[in-house]
Coordinates of C-alpha atoms in Angstrom, one line a residue:
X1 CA 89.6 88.8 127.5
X2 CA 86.4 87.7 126.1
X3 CA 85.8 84.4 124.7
X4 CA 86.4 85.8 120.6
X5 CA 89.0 87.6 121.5
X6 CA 90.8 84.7 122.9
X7 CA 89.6 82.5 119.8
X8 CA 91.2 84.7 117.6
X9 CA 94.4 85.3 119.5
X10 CA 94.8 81.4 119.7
X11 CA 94.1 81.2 115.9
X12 CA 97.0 83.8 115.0
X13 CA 99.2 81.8 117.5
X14 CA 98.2 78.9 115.8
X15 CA 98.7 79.9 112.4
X16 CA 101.9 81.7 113.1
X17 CA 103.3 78.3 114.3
X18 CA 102.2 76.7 111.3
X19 CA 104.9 78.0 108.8
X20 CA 108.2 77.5 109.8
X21 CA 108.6 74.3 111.5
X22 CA 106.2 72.5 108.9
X23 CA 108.6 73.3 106.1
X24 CA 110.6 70.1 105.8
X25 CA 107.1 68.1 105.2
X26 CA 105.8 70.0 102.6
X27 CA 104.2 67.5 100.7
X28 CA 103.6 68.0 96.6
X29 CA 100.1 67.7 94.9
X30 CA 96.6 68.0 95.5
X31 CA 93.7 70.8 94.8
X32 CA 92.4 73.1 96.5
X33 CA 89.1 73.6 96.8
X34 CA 87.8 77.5 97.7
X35 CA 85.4 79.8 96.8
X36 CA 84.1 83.3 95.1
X37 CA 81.3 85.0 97.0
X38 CA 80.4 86.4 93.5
X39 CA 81.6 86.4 89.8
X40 CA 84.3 88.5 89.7
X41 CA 83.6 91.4 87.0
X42 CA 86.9 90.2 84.9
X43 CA 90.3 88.7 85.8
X44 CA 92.0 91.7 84.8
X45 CA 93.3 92.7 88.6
X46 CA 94.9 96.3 86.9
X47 CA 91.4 97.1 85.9
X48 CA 89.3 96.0 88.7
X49 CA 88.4 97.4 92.3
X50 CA 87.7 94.2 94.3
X51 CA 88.8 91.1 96.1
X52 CA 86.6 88.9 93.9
X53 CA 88.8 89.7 91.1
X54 CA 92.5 89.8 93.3
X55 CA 92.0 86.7 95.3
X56 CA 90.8 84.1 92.5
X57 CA 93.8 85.8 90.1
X58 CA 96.7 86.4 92.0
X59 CA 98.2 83.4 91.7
X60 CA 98.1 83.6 87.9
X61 CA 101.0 86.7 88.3
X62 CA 104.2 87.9 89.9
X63 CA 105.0 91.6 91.0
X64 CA 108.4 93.4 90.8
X65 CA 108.2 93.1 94.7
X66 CA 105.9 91.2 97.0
X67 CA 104.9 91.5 100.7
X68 CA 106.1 88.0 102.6
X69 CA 103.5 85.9 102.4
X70 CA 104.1 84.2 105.3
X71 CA 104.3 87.2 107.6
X72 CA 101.1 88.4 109.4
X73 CA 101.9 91.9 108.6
X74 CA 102.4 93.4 105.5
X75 CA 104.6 96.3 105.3
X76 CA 108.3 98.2 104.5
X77 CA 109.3 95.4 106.7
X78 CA 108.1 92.2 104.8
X79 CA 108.9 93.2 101.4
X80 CA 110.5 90.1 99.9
X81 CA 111.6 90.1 96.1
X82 CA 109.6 88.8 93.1
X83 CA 110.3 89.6 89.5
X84 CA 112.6 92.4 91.2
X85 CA 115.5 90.2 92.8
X86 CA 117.5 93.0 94.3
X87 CA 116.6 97.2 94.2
X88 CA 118.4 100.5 95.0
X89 CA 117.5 103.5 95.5
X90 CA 119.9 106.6 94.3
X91 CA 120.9 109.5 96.8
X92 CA 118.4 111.7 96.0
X93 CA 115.8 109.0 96.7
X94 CA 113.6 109.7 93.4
X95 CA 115.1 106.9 91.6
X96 CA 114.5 103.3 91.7
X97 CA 116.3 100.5 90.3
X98 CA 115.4 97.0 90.0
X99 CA 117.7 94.3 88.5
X100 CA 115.3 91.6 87.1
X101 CA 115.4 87.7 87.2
X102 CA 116.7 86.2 84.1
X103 CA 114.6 83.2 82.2
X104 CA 111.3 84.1 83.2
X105 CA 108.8 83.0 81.3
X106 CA 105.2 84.1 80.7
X107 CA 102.6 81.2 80.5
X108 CA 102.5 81.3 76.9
X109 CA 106.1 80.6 76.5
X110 CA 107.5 83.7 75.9
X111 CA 110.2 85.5 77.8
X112 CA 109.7 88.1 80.2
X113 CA 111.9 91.7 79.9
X114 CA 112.4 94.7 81.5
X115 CA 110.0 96.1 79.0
X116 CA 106.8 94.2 80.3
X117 CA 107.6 96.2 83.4
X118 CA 108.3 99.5 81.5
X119 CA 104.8 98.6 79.8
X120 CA 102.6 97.5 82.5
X121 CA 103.3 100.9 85.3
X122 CA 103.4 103.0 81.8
X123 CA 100.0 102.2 81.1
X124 CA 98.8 102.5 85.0
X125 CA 100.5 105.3 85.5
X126 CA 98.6 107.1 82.5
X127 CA 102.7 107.6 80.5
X128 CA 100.8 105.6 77.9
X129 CA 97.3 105.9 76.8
X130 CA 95.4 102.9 75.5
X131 CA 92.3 102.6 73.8
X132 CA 92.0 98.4 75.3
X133 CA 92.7 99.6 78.9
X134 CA 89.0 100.2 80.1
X135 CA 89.1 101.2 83.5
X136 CA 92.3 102.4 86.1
X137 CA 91.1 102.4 89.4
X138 CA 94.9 102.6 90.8
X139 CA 96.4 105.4 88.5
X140 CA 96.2 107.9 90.9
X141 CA 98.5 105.5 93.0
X142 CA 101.5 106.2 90.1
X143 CA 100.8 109.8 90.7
X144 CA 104.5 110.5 91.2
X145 CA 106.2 108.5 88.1
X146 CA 108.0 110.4 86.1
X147 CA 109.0 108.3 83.7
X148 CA 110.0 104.7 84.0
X149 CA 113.4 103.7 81.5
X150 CA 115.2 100.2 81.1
X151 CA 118.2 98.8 80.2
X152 CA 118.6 95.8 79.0
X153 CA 116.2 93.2 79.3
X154 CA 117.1 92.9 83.4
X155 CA 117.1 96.4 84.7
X156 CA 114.2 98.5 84.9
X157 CA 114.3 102.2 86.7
X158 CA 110.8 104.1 88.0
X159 CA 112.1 107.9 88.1
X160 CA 109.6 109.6 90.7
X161 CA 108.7 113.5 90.7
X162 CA 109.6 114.1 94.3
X163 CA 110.4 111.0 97.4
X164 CA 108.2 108.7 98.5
X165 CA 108.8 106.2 100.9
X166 CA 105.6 104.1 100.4
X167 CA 105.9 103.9 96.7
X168 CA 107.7 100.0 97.4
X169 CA 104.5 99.2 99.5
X170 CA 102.3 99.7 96.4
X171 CA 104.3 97.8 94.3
X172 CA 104.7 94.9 96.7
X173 CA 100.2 94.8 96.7
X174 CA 98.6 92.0 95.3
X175 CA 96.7 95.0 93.3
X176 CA 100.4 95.4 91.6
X177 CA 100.8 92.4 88.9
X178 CA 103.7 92.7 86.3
X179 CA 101.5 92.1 82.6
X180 CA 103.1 90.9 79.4
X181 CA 103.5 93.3 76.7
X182 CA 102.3 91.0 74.0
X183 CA 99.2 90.6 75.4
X184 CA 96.3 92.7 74.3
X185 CA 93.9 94.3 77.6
X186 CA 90.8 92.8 76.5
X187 CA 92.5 88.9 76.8
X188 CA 93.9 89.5 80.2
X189 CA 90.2 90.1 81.0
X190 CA 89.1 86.7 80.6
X191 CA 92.1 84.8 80.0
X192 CA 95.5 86.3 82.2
X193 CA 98.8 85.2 81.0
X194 CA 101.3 85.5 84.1
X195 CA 104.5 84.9 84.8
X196 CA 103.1 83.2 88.5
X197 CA 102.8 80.0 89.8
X198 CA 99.4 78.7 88.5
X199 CA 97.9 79.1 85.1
X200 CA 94.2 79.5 84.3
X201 CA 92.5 76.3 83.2
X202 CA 89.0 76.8 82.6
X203 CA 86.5 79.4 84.0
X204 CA 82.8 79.2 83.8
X205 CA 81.1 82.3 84.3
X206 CA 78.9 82.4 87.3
X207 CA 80.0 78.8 88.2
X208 CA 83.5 78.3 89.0
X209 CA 87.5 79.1 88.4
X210 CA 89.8 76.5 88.1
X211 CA 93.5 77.2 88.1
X212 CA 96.7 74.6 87.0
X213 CA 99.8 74.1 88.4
X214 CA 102.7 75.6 86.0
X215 CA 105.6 73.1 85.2
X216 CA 107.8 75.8 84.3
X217 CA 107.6 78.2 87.2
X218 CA 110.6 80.0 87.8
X219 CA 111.0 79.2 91.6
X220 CA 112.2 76.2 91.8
X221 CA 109.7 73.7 93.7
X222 CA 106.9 75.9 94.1
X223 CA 103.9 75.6 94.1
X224 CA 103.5 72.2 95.4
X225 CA 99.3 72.4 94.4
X226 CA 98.3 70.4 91.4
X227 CA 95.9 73.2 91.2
X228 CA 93.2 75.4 93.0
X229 CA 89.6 75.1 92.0
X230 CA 87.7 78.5 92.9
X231 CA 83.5 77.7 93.3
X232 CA 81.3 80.9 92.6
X233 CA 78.8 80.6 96.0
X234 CA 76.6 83.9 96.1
X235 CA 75.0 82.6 99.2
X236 CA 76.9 83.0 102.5
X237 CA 75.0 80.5 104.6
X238 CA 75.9 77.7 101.6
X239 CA 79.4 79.1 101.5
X240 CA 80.2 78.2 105.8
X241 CA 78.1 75.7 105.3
X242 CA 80.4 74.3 101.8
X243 CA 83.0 74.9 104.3
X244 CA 82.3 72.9 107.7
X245 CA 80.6 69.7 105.5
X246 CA 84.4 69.8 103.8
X247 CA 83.4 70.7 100.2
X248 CA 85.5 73.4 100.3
X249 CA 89.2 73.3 101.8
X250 CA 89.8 76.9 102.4
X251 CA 87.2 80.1 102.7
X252 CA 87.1 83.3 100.5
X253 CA 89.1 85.8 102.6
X254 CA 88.1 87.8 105.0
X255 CA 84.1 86.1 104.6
X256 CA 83.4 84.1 107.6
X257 CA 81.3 86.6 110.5
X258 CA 81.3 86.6 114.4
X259 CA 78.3 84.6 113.9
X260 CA 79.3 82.4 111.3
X261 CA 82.6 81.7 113.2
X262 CA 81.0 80.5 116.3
X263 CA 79.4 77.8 113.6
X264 CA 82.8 76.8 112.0
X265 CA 84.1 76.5 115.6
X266 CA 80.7 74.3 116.8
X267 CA 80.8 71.8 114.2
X268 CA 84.1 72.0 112.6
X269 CA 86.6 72.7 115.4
X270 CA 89.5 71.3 114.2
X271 CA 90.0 74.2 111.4
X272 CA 92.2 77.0 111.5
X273 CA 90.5 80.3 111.8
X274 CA 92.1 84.1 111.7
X275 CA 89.8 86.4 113.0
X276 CA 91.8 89.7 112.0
X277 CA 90.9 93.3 110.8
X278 CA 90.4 93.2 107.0
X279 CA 91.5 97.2 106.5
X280 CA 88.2 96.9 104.7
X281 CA 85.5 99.7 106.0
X282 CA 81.7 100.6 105.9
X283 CA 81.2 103.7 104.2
X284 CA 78.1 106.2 103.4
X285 CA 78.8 107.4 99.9
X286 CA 76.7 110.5 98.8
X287 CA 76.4 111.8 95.1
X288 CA 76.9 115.6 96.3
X289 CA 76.2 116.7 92.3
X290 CA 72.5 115.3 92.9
X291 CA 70.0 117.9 94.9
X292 CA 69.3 117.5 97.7
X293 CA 72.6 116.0 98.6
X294 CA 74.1 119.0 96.7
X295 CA 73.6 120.5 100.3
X296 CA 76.1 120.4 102.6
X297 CA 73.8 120.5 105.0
X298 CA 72.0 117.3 104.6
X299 CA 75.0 115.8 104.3
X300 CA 76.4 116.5 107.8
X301 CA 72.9 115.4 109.1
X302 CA 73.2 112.0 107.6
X303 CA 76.8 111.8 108.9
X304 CA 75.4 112.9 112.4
X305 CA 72.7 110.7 112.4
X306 CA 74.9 107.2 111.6
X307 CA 75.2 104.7 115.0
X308 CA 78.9 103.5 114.5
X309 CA 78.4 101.4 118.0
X310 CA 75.0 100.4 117.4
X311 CA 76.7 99.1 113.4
X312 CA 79.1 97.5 115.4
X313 CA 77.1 95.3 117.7
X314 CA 74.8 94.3 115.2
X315 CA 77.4 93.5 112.4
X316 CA 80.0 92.1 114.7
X317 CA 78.7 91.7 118.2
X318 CA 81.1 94.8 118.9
X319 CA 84.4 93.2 117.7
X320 CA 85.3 95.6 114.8
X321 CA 86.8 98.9 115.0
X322 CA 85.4 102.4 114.8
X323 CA 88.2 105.2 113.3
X324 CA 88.3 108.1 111.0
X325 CA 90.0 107.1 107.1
X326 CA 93.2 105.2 108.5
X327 CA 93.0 101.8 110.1
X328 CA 92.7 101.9 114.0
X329 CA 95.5 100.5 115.9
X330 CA 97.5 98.4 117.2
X331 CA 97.0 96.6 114.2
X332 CA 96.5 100.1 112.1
X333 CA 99.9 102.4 112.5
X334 CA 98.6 105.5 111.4
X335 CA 95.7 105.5 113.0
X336 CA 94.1 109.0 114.7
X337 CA 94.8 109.1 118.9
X338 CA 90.9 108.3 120.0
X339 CA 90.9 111.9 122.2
X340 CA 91.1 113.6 119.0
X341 CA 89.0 111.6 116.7
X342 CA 86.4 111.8 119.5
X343 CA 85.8 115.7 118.5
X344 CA 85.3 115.2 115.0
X345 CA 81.6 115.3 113.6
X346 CA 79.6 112.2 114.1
X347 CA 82.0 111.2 116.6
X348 CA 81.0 112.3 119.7
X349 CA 80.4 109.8 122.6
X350 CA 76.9 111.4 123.5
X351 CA 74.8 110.3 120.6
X352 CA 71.6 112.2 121.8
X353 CA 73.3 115.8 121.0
X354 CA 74.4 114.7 117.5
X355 CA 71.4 113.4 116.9
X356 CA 69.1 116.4 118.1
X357 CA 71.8 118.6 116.1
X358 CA 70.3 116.1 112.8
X359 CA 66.7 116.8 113.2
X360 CA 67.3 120.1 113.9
X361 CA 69.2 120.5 110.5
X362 CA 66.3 118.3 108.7
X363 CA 63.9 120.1 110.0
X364 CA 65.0 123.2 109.3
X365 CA 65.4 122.4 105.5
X366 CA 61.5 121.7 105.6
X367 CA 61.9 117.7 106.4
X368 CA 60.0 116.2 109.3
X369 CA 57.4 113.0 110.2
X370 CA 55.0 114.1 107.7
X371 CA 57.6 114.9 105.0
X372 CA 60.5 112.7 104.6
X373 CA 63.1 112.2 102.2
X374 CA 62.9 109.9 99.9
X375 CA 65.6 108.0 98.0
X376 CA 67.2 105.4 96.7
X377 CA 70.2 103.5 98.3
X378 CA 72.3 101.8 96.0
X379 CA 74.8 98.6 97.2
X380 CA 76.2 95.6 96.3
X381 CA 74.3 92.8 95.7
X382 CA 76.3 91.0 98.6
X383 CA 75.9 90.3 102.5
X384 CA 78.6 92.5 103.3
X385 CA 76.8 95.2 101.7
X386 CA 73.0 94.5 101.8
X387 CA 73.4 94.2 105.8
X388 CA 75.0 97.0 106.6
X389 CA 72.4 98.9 104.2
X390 CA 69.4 97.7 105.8
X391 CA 70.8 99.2 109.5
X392 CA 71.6 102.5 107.6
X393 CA 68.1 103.2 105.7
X394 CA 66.7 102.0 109.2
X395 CA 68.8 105.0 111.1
X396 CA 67.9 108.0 108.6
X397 CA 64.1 107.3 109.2
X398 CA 65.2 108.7 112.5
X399 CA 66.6 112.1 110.7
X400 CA 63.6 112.0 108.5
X401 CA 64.8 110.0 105.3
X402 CA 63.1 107.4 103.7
X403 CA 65.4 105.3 102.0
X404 CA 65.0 102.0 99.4
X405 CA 67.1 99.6 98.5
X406 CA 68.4 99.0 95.5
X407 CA 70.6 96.2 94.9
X408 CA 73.2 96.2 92.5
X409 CA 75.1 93.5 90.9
X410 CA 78.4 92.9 91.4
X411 CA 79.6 93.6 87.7
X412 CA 77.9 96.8 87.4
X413 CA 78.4 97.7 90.7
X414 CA 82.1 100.0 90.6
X415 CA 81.1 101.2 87.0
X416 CA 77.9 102.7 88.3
X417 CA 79.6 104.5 91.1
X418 CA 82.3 105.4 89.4
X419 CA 80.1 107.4 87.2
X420 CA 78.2 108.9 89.8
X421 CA 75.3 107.1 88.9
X422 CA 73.8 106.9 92.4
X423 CA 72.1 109.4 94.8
X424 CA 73.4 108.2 98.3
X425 CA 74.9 104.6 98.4
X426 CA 76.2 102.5 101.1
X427 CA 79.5 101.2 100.2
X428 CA 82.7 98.8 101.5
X429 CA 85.8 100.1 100.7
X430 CA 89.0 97.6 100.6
X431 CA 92.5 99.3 101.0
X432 CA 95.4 97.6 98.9
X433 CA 98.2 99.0 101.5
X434 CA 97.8 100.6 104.9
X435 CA 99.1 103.8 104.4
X436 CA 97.9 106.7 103.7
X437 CA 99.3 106.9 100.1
X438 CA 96.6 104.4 99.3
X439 CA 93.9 105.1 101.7
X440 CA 93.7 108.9 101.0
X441 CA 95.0 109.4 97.9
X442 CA 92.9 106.5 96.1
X443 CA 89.5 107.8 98.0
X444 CA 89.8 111.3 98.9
X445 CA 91.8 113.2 96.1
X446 CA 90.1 115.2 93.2
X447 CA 91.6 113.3 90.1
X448 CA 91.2 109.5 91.6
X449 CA 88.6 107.3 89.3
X450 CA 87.8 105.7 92.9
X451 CA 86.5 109.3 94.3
X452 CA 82.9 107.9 94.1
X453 CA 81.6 111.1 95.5
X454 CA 83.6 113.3 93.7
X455 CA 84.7 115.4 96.6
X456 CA 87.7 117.9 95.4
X457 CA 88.9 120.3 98.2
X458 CA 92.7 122.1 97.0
X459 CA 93.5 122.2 100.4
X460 CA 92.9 118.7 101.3
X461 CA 94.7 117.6 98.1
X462 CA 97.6 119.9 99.2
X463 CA 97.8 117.3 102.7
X464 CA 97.8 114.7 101.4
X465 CA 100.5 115.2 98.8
X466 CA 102.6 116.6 101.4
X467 CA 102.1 113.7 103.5
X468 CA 103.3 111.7 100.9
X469 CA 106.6 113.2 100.2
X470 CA 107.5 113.0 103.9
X471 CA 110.1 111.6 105.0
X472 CA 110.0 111.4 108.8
X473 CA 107.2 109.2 110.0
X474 CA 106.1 111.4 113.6
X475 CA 105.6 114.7 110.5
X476 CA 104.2 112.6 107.9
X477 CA 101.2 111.4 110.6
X478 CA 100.5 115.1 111.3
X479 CA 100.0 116.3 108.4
X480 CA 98.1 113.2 108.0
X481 CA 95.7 113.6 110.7
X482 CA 95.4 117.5 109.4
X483 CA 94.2 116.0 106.1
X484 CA 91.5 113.4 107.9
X485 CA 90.2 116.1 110.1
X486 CA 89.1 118.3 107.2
X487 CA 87.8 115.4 105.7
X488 CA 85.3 114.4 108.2
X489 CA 84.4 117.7 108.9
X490 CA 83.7 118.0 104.9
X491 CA 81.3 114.9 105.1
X492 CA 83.6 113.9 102.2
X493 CA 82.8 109.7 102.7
X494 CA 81.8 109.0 106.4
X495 CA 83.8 106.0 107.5
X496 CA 80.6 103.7 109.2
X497 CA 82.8 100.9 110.8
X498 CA 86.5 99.1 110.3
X499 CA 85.6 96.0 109.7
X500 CA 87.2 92.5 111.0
X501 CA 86.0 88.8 110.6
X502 CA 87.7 85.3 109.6
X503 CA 89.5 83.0 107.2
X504 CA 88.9 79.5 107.8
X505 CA 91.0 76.8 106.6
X506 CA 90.5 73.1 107.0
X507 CA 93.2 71.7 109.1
X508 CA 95.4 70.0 106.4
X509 CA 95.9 72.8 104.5
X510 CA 99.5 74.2 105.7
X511 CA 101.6 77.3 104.4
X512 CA 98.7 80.4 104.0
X513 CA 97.7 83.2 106.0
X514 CA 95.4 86.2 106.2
X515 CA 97.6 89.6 106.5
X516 CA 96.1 91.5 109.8
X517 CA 96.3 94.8 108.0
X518 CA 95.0 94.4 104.3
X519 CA 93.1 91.4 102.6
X520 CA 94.7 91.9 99.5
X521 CA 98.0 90.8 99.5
X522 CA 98.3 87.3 100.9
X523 CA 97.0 84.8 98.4
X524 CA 99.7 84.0 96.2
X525 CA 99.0 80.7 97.1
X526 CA 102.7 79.1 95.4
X527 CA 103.8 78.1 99.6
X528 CA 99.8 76.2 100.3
X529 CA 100.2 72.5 100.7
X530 CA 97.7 69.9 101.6
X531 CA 98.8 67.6 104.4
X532 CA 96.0 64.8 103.5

């Protein structure tokens, strides 16, 4: 085992042991201090597409359902109830009912119904149009809602088309909130009202977040914070070094390097670090409606030209994971057998053929030394995009493509590539819930706002439908893998690297954890204590 592995299995030991038998001592007040990597675009989580918008603003809501948040894993298995208390399911399995706690209250002092429920999954699931609701990255997830009835003010029903056994998953995400009805879309962008255990306080844009505890949350003696205090830090050297002079109590998830870890552990080795796989990947995005990329055949000799190993040990000294769409195992359970993901386009263990296959394409199509491609790659104006960028214009010089930065900033960033305005981009992709009804259907399908390459093949679509309404696990992963192949083969959004790196948290800060299959969905924050 090398040296990082066995860090990072000690830290999950570590933190593992940290919940239960710490219980009794939970000790009330305090804030926590954290960070942002960047302004988040708004606080509206329903109409934004990143982790600088879920993990400052979760704790303002509640969801019908909730994955445990003191479980490593989040899946069928560690859904706990929220909002929901208790849910059934009818025979036919297209019908679920949720009875609903009783004298909720929304930070505003109103009460919560059945009908904030019946509002909030109308509006994502596109029943009900609204001219306030801006963007829906997650509709497509609500695909199969029928209709959604109540009765009463404590019993909501979601009527689905056809099964769906993951459909509790994406309710359980931290993407999943429960809104109020009274509250118009363009408040909830800058100031939420939740039902959850912290209330917004004051933000200042580009400077800092700053949540308060709420008196009148409905589980009893939660959260035991005073408050959390969320610092915008663009740069990530200040942000691990924020963390190991003690500024900052707890990192933004998911932020801390291989590198940057062997700093935390050198001068602050008392803290508690999960180095985990984030379900968060590297991907090549191309704008196939813009010539030259219109060609299919540039576009298969960019895929064949990308290094996944030499992304790897650049990125993460060779500690993250290379896959096709799905997370790779063992922490990923859907995840392609490596034999067959080895055959697949860009894949191949013999680099020198895939690349000679490139230049041979390139060339072909008139490109060469003296006559490269040029063009623009867009990214995020963050490290975790900007680096990975630089070692991908660096590798198309080899396949005769000249490529240029160009930064974008994090606000504009999803708008511009959800409008296609880009040529080729390179691109992370988070992923709410690991399964496929999230991974594929929210990247890959022809009516998702999140296709940012606007890749539409029927037969594709067909798979991963199908795949949905499976009910046996060993069928639903075939027709999974069926639908990944054709994918890849279709150079539909080449998956550069699975990325993993850390959380850090200083070592009196007891009751949170880092889920080892999505970043998403652990940051609740109503269990975190401070043990000063």
């Amino acid at each position: 085992m090398t040296a990082l592995k066995a860090r990072g299995a000690c830290a999950l030991a570590l933190a593992t042991l940290l919940f239960a038998p710490a219980a009794h001592a939970q000790k009330q007040g305090g804030i926590l201090k954290s960070y942002v990597w960047d302004t988040p675009p708004s606080a509206s989580i329903h109409e934004e597409a990143t982790i600088s918008t879920v993990f400052p603003f979760m704790p303002v809501f509640n969801n019908l359902v909730l994955f445990d948040q003191t479980k490593l894993e989040a899946n069928l298995g560690t859904i706990v109830p929220d909002l929901g208390k208790s849910w059934a399911w009818d025979d036919s399995k297209t019908k679920l009912t949720f009875q609903l706690e009783q004298g909720v209250k929304w930070h505003d002092g109103k009460p919560f119904t059945a009908n904030d429920v019946k509002c909030t999954f109308d509006l994502i699931s596109g029943l009900v149009k609204s001219d306030d609701f801006r963007k829906n990255p997650r509709k497509i997830w609500y695909h199969n809602v029928k209709q959604i009835t109540v009765k009463g003010d404590n019993e909501v029903t979601f009527e689905l088309k056809a099964p769906q056994p993951s459909f509790l998953a994406l309710l359980a995400s931290g993407y999943s909130p429960v809104y109020p009805c009274h509250v118009p879309q363009k408040e909830m962008r800058v100031n939420p009202i939740g039902t959850g255990p912290f209330k917004v306080a004051e933000q200042k844009r580009g400077d800092s977040i700053k949540l308060a505890r709420n008196p009148d949350y409905w589980k009893k003696g939660k959260p035991h914070l005073d408050g959390i205090e969320y610092r915008i830090i663009n740069n990530r050297s200040t942000r691990v070094l924020a963390f190991i002079a003690g500024e900052v109590d707890l990192t933004f998830v998911s932020d801390i390097t291989v590198a940057g870890l062997k700093d935390v552990e050198a001068k602050a080795p008392k803290s508690v670090c999960q180095f985990v796989p984030s379900n968060n990947t590297i991907n090549m995005i191309v704008n196939s409606s813009a010539p030259p990329f219109d060609n299919p055949k540039v576009r298969l000799a960019m895929a064949l030209a990308i290094d996944r190993g030499a992304f790897n040990t650049i990125l993460a000294e060779g500690k993250s994971s290379i896959g096709a769409v799905m997370l790779p195992g063992p922490e990923g359970v859907w995840s392609m057998p490596p034999e067959e993901l080895a055959k697949l386009p860009g894949y191949n263990p013999d680099r020198s053929k895939d690349l000679a296959q490139a230049r041979k394409i390139m060339e072909e199509l008139g490109y060469g030394p003296n006559k490269m491609l040029k063009v623009k790659v867009s990214t995020r104006n963050i490290p975790l995009y900007r680096d990975p960028a630089v070692i991908f214009i660096d590798q198309m010089k080899a396949v005769y493509i000249d490529g240029e930065l160009d930064n974008v900033d994090t606000p504009l960033w999803h708008a511009k590539v959800t409008r296609k305005d880009y040529a080729v981009g390179l691109n992370t992709t988070g992923v709410g819930v690991d399964d496929p009804d999230v991974a594929l259907v929210e990247n890959f399908t022809c009516a998702s706002e999140r296709n940012y390459t606007g890749y539409c093949n029927k037969e594709v679509d067909d798979l991963i439908f199908a795949q949905s309404r499976e009910t046996d696990p060993g069928k639903r992963k075939q027709i999974l893998w069926q639908a990944e192949r054709k994918i890849v083969e279709d150079v539909a959004r080449p998956i550069i690297l699975h990325n993993k790196a850390a959380t850090c948290w200083a070592p009196y800060v007891k009751g949170v954890t880092s889920h080892i299959n999505s970043l998403y969905n652990s940051w609740r924050m109503e269990n975190v204590w401070l043990d000063k």
